[in-house]
Coordinates of C-alpha atoms (C1' of nucleotides) in Angstrom, one line a residue:
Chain A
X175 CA -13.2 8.3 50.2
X176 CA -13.6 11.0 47.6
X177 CA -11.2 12.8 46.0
X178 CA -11.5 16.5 43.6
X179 CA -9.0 16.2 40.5
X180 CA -8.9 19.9 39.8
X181 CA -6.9 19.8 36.8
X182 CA -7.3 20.5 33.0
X183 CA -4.4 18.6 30.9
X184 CA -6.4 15.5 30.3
X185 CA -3.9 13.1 30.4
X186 CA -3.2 13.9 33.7
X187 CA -6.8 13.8 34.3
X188 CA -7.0 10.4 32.9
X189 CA -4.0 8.9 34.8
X190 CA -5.4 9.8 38.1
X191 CA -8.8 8.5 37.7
X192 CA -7.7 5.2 36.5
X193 CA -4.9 4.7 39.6
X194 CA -7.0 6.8 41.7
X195 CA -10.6 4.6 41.2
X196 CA -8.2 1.7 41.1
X197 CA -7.1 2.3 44.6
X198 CA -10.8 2.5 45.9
X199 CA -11.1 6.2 46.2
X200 CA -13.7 7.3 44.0
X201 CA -13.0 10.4 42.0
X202 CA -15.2 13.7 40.9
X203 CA -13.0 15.8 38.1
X204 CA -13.4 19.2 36.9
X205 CA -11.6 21.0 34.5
X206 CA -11.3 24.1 36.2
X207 CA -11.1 25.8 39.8
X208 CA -14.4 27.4 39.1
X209 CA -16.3 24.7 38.2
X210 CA -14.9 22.8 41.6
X211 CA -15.4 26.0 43.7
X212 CA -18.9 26.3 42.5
X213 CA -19.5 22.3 43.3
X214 CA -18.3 23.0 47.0
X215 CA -19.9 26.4 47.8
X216 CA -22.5 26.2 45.5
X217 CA -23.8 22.3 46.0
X218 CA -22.2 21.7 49.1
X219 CA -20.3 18.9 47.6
X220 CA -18.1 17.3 50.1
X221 CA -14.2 16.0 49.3
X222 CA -11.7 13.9 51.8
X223 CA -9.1 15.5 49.4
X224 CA -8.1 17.5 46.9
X225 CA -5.4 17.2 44.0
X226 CA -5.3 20.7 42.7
X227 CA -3.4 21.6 39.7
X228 CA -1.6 25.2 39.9
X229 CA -1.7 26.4 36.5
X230 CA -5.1 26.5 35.5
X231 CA -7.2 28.8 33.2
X232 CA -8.8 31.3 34.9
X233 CA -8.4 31.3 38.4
X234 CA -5.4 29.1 39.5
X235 CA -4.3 26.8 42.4
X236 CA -3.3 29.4 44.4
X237 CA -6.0 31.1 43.7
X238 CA -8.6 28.4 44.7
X239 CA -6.5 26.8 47.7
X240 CA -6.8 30.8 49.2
X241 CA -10.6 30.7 48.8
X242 CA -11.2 27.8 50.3
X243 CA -9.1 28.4 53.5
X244 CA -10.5 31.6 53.6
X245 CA -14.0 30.0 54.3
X246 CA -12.9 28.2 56.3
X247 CA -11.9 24.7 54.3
X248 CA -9.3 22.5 56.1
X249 CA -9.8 19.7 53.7
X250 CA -6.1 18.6 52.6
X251 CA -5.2 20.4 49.1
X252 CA -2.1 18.5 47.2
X253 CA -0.7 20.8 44.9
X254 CA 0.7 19.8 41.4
X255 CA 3.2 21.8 39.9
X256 CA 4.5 21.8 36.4
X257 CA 8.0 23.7 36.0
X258 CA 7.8 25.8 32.8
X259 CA 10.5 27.3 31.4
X260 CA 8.8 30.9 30.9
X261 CA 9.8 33.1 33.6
X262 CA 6.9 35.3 33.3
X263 CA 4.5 32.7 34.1
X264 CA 3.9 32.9 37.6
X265 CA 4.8 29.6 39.7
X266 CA 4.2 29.8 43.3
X267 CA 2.9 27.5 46.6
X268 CA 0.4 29.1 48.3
X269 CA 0.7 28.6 52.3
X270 CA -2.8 27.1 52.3
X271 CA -1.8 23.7 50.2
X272 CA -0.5 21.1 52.5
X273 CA 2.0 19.1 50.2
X274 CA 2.8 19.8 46.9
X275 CA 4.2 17.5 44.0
X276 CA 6.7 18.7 41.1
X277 CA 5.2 17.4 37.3
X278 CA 6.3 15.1 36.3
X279 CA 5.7 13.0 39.1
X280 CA 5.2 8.9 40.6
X281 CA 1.8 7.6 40.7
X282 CA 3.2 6.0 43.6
X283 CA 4.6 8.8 45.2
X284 CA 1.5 10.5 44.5
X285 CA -0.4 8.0 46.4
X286 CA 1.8 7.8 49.6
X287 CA 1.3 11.6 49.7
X288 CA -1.9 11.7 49.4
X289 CA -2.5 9.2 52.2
X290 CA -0.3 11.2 54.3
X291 CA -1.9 13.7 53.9
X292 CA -5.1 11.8 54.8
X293 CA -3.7 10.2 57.7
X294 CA -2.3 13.9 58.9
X295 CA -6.4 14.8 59.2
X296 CA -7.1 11.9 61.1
X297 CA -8.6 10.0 57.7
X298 CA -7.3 6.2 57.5
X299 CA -6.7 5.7 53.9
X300 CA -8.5 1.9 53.7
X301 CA -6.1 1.1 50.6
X302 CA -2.5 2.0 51.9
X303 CA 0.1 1.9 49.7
X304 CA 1.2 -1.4 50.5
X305 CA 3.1 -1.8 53.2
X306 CA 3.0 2.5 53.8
X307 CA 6.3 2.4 51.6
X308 CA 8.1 4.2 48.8
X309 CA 11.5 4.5 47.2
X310 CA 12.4 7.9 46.3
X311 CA 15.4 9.6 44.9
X312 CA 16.6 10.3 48.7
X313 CA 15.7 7.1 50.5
X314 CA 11.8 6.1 51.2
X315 CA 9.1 7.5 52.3
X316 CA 7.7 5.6 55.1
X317 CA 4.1 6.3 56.4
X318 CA 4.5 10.2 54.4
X319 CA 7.7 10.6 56.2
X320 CA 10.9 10.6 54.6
X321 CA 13.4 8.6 55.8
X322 CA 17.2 9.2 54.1
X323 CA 19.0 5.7 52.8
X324 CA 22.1 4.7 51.7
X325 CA 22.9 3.5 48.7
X326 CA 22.8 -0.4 49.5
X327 CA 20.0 0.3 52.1
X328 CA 17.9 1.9 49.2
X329 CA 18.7 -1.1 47.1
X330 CA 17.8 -3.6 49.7
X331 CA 14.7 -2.5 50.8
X332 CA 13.9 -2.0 47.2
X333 CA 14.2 -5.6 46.4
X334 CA 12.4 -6.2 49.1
X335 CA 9.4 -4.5 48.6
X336 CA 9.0 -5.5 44.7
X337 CA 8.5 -9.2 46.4
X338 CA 6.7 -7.5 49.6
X339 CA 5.2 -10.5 51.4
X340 CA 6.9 -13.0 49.8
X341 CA 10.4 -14.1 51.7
X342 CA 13.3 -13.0 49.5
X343 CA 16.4 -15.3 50.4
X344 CA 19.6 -14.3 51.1
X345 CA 21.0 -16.1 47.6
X346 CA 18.4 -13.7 45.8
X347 CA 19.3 -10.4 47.7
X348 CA 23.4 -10.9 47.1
X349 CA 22.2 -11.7 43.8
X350 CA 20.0 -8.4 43.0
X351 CA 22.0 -6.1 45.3
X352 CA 25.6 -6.8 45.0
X353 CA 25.0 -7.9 42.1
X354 CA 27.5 -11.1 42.0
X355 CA 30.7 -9.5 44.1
X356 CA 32.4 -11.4 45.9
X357 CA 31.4 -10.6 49.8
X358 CA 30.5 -12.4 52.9
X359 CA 26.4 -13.8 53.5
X360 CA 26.7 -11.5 56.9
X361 CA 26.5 -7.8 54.9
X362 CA 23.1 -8.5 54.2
X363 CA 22.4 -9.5 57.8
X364 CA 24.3 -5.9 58.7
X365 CA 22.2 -3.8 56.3
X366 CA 19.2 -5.7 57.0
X367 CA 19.4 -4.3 61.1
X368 CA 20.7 -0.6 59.7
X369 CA 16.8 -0.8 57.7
X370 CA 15.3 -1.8 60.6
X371 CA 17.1 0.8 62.6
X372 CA 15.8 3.4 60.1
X373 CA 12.1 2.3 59.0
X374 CA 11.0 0.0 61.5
X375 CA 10.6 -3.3 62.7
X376 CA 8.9 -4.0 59.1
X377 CA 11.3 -6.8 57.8
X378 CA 10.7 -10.2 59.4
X379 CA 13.6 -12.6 59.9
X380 CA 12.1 -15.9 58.2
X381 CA 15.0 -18.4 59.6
X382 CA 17.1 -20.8 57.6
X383 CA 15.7 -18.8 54.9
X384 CA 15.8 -15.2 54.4
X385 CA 13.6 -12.0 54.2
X386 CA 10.0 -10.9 54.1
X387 CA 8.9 -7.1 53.9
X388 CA 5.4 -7.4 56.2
X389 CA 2.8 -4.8 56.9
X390 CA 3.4 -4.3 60.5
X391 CA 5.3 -6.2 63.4
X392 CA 4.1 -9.2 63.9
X393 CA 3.8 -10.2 67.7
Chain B
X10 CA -4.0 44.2 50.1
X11 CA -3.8 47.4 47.4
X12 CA -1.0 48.0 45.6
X13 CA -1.1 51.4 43.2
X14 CA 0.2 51.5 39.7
X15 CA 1.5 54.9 39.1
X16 CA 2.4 54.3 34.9
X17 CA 1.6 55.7 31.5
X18 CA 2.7 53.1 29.3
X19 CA -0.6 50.9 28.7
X20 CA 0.7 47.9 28.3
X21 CA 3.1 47.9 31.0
X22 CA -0.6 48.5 33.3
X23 CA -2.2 46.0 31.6
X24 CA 0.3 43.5 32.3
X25 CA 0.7 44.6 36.5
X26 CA -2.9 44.5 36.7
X27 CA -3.5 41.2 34.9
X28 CA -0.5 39.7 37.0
X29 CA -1.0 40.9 40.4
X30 CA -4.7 40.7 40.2
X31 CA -4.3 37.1 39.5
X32 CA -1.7 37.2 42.8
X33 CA -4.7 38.6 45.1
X34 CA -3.9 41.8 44.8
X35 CA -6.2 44.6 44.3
X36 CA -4.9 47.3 41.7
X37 CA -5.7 50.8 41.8
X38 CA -3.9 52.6 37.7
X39 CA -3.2 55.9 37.8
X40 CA -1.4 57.1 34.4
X41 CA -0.1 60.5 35.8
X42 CA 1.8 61.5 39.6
X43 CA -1.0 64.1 39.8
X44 CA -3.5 61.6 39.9
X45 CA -2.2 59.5 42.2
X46 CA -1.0 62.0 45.1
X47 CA -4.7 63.7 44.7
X48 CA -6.6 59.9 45.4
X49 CA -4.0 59.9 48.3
X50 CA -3.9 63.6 50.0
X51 CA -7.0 65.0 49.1
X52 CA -9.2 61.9 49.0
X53 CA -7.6 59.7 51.3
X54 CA -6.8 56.5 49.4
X55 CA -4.7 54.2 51.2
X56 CA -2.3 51.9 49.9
X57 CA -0.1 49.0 50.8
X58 CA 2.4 49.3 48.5
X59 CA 2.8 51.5 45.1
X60 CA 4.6 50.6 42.1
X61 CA 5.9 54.0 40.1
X62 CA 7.4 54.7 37.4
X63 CA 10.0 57.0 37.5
X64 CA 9.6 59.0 33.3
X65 CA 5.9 60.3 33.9
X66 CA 4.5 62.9 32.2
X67 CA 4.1 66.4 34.5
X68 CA 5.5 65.6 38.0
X69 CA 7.7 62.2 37.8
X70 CA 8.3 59.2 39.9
X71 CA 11.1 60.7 42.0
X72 CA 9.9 63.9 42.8
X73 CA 5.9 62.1 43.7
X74 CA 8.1 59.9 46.0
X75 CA 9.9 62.8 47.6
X76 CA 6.6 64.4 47.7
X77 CA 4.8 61.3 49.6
X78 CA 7.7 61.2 52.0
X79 CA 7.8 64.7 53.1
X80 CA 4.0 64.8 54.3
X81 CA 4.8 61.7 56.5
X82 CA 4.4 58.7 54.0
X83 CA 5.6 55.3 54.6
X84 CA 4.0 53.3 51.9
X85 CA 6.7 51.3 50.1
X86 CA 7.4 52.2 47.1
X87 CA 9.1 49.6 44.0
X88 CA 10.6 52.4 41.3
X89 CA 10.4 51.8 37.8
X90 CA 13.1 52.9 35.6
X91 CA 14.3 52.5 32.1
X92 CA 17.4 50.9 30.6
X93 CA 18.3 54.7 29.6
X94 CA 17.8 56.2 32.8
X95 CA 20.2 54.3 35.1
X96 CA 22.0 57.2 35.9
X97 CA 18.4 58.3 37.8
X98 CA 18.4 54.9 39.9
X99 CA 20.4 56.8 42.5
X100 CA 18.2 59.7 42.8
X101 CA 15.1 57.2 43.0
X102 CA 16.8 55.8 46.0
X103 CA 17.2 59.0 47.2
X104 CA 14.2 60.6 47.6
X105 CA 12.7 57.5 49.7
X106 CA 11.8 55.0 46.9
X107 CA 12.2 51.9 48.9
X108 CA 13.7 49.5 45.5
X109 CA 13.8 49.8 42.2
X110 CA 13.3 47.8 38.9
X111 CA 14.9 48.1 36.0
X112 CA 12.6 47.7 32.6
X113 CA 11.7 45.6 31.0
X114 CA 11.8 42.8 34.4
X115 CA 10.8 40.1 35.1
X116 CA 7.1 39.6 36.6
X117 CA 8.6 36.9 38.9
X118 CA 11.2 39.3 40.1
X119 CA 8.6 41.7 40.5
X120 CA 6.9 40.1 42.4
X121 CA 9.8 39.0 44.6
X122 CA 10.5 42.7 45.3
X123 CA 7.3 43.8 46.1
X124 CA 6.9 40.7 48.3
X125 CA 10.3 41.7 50.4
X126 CA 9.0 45.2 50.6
X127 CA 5.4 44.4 52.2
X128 CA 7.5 41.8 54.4
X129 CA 9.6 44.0 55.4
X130 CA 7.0 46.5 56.8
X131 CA 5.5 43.9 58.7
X132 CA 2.7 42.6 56.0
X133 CA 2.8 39.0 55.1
X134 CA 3.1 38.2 51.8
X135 CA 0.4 35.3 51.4
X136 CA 2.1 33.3 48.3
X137 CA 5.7 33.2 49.0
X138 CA 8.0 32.6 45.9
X139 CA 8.6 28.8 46.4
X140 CA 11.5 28.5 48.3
X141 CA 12.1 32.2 48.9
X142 CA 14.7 32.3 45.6
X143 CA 14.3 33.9 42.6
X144 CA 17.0 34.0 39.5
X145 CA 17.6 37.3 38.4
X146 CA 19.5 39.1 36.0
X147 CA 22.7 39.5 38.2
X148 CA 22.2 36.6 40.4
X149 CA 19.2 35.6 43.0
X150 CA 16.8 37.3 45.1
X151 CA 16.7 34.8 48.5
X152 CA 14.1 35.6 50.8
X153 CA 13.8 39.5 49.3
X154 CA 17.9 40.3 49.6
X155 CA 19.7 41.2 46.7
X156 CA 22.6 38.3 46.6
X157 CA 25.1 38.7 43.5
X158 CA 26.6 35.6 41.5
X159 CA 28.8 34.7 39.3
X160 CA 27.9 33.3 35.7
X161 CA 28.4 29.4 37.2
X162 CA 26.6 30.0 40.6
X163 CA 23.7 31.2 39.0
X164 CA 23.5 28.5 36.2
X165 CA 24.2 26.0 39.2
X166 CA 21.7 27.9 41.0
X167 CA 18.9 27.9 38.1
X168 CA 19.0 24.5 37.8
X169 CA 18.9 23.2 41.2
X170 CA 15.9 25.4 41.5
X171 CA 13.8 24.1 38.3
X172 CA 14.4 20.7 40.0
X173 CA 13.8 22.1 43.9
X174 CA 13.2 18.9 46.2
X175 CA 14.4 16.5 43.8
X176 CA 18.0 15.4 43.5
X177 CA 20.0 16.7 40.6
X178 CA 22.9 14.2 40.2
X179 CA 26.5 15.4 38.8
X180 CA 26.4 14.6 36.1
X181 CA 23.0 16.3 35.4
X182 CA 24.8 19.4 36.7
X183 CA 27.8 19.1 34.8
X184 CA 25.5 18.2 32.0
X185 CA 23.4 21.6 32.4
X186 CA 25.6 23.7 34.0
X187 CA 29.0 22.5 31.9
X188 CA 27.3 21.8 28.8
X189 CA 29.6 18.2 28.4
X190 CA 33.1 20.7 29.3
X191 CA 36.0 18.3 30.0
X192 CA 35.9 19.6 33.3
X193 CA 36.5 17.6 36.9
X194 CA 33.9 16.4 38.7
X195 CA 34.8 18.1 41.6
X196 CA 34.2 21.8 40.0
X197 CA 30.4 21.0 41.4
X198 CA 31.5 20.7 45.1
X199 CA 33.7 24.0 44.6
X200 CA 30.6 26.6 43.3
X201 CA 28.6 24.3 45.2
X202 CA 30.1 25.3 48.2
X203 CA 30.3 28.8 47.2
X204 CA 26.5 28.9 46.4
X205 CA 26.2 27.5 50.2
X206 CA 28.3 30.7 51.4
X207 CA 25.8 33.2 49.4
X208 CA 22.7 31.7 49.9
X209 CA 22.8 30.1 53.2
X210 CA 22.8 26.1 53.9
X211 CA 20.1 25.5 51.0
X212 CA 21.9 22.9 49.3
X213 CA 21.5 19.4 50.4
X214 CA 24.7 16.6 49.6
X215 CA 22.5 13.5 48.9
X216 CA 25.8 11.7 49.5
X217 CA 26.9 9.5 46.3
X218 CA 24.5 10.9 44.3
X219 CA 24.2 14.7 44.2
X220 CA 22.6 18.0 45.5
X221 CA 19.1 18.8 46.6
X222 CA 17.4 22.2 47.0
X223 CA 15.6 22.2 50.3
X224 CA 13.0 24.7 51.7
X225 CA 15.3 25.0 54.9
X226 CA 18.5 23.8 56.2
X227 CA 17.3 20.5 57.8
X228 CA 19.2 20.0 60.9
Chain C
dA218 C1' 48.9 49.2 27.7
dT219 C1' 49.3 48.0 32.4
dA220 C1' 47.6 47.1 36.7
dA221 C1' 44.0 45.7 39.6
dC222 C1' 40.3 42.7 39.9
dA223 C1' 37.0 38.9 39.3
dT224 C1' 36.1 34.3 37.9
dC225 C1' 37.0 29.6 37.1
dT226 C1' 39.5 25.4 37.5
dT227 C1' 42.6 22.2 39.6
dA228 C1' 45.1 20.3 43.3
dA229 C1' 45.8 19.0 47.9
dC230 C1' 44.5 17.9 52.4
dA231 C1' 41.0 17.3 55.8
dG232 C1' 36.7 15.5 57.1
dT233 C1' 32.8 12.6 56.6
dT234 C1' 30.0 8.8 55.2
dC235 C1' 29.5 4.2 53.7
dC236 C1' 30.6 -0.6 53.2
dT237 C1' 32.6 -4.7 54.6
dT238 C1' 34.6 -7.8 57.8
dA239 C1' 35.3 -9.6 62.1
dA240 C1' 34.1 -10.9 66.7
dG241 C1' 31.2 -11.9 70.4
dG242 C1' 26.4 -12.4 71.9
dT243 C1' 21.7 -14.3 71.2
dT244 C1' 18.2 -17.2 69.4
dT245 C1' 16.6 -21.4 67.1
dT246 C1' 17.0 -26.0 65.8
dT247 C1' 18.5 -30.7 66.4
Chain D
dA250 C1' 23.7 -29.0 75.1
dA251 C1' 25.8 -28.4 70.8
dA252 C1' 25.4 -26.5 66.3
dA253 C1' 23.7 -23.4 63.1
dA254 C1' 21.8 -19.2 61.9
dC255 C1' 21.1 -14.7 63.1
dC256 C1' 21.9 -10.1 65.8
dT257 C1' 24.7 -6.4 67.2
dT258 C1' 28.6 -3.6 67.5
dA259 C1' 32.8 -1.7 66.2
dA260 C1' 36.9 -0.9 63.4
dG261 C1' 39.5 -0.2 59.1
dG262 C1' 39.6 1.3 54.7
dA263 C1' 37.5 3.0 50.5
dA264 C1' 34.9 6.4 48.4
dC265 C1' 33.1 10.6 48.5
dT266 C1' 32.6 15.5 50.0
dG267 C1' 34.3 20.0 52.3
dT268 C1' 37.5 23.5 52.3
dT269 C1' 41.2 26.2 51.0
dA270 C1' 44.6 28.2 48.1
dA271 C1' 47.1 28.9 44.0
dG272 C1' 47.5 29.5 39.1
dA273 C1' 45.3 30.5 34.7
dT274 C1' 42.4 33.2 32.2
dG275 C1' 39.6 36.9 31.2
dT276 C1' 37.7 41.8 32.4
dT277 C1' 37.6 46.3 34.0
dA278 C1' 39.7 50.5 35.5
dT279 C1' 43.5 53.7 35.4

DNA sequence: ATAACATCTTAACAGTTCCTTAAGGTTTTT
DNA sequence: AAAAACCTTAAGGAACTGTTAAGATGTTAT
């Protein structure tokens, strides 16, 4: 699965291609649009993806995203944004980018996305983010949706997925999620169906027990 | 998509072309009204949109508009005009300028305007401001339309945009918005609500946590 | 200077969401 | 079959947000 870092702060750069290589996607950089637009049109070089950085010198993300729609290019285009303070700089999402991503961002939000995005085109990502989930500041993102939580709900499957295939008992979960006050064993059993209700059939009872966050229902 | 630049200040060309080039536009300068109505009327230029100044040398911005008008011309028109000539804003309007800007602007603003005027004749504008909101000196431009707000709103306003699709908590708002006032809590729900009123359902309650700008109102 | 107006904050009440408990049903174990 | 653990649902209350209005303060117009 290749992916086009378009993008000229190297320490961006740098971050990406270690998580990116890391997470079997193998990963072709340039430092600006005209260098990748010239490997595309030029050498025919072919990308699954592309994480395209809006402010660039020259031309920009906006700039490059339009050109390659304009030929035709339906390869998925994530867009980083940085917010600047300067107003005269110009900041904008061209209609051409699929998803975009505010700086500074999650490595593993910026994973999930971009396997959403490659799921979107049909492309099966062979290293999903485990399990296909991700806390955010709103709930999770499950499988590139969003899905709204609750507070205790965000918490829950939080704990849950930092031991993700490992059963997480019911001691443990009071423990980490409520933290030591004084209620009743059956919350966790309530919250546990309101997750299931909202993500899935993703957390498997493991009886006399507790917990387990697993890939996919298990028959 | 061509846009003229009717403007005898150099650096105020310069910086249109550099900008709206880098946009996607194509400029066409002209540094007198004479110049300009010639390339249209007697050699035929067209044009999608026209910025003018309205102080020119020889024939000036107001009565070039009045002049495009009269022979049939519906090619929006974004009017320039000085600090010092504020009184004129009203005759600008008036012979058939479509808006106005008051120097010096903002490019983002700029652009903002000259995006709601193509829209508004029926030409899409290809790299929409994101979220269709743009701070300006007496409130926000949302989706093209001139909304006023007051000193909080527009603070509020600013920085739920610089954090658009990411939760801003209270107490980052009262924190940025406040600047650490001994104020109640619940002055953020008040403008927030009032914000909500001026701009439409925007605003996201991430219940327990704080607001969220959002592309559209989610229903 | 005074009146008219705009803005901001607080307060109060209404409405909503969330959390917990309780109770009855279901499944698993013994 | 009985017991234990879990599932499901609903209700009450707590916590939070929405909404409105009034008073305080500052600003502009007359």
């Amino acid at each position: 699965m290749r992916v086009a870092v378009v993008e000229d702060d190297l320490s961006i750069v740098n971050l990406l291609k270690r998580v990116l290589i890391k997470e079997g996607f193998s990963v072709r950089e340039f430092s600006t649009a005209e260098r990748f637009l010239s490997a595309v049109f030029d050498y025919g070089e072919k990308f699954d993806a592309v994480i395209l950085d809006l402010m660039l010198p020259g031309i920009n993300g906006v700039e490059a995203c339009r050109f390659l729609r304009e030929r035709g290019s339906d390869v998925p285009v994530l867009m980083l944004t940085a917010l600047s303070e300067e107003d005269d700089k110009v900041k904008g999402l061209d209609s051409g980018a699929d998803d975009y991503l505010t700086k500074p961002f999650g490595i593993r939000e910026l994973l999930a996305r971009l396997r959403a995005l490659l799921r979107r085109r049909g492309k099966v990502s062979f290293t999903p983010e485990p399990f296909g989930i991700v806390i955010t500041d709103v709930g999770a993102l499950v499988d590139g949706k969003e899905v709204k939580l609750t507070g205790r709900e965000r918490e829950l499957l939080k704990v849950l997925l930092e031991n993700r295939g490992k059963v997480v008992s019911k001691e443990e979960l009071l423990q980490k999620v409520w933290k030591g006050e004084a209620v009743s064993k059956r919350v966790v059993d309530v919250h546990v169906k309101h997750l299931r209700d909202k993500i899935g059939d993703r957390i498997e009872t493991v009886w006399g027990v507790g917990y387990r966050l697993v890939e996919r229902t298990p028959e």
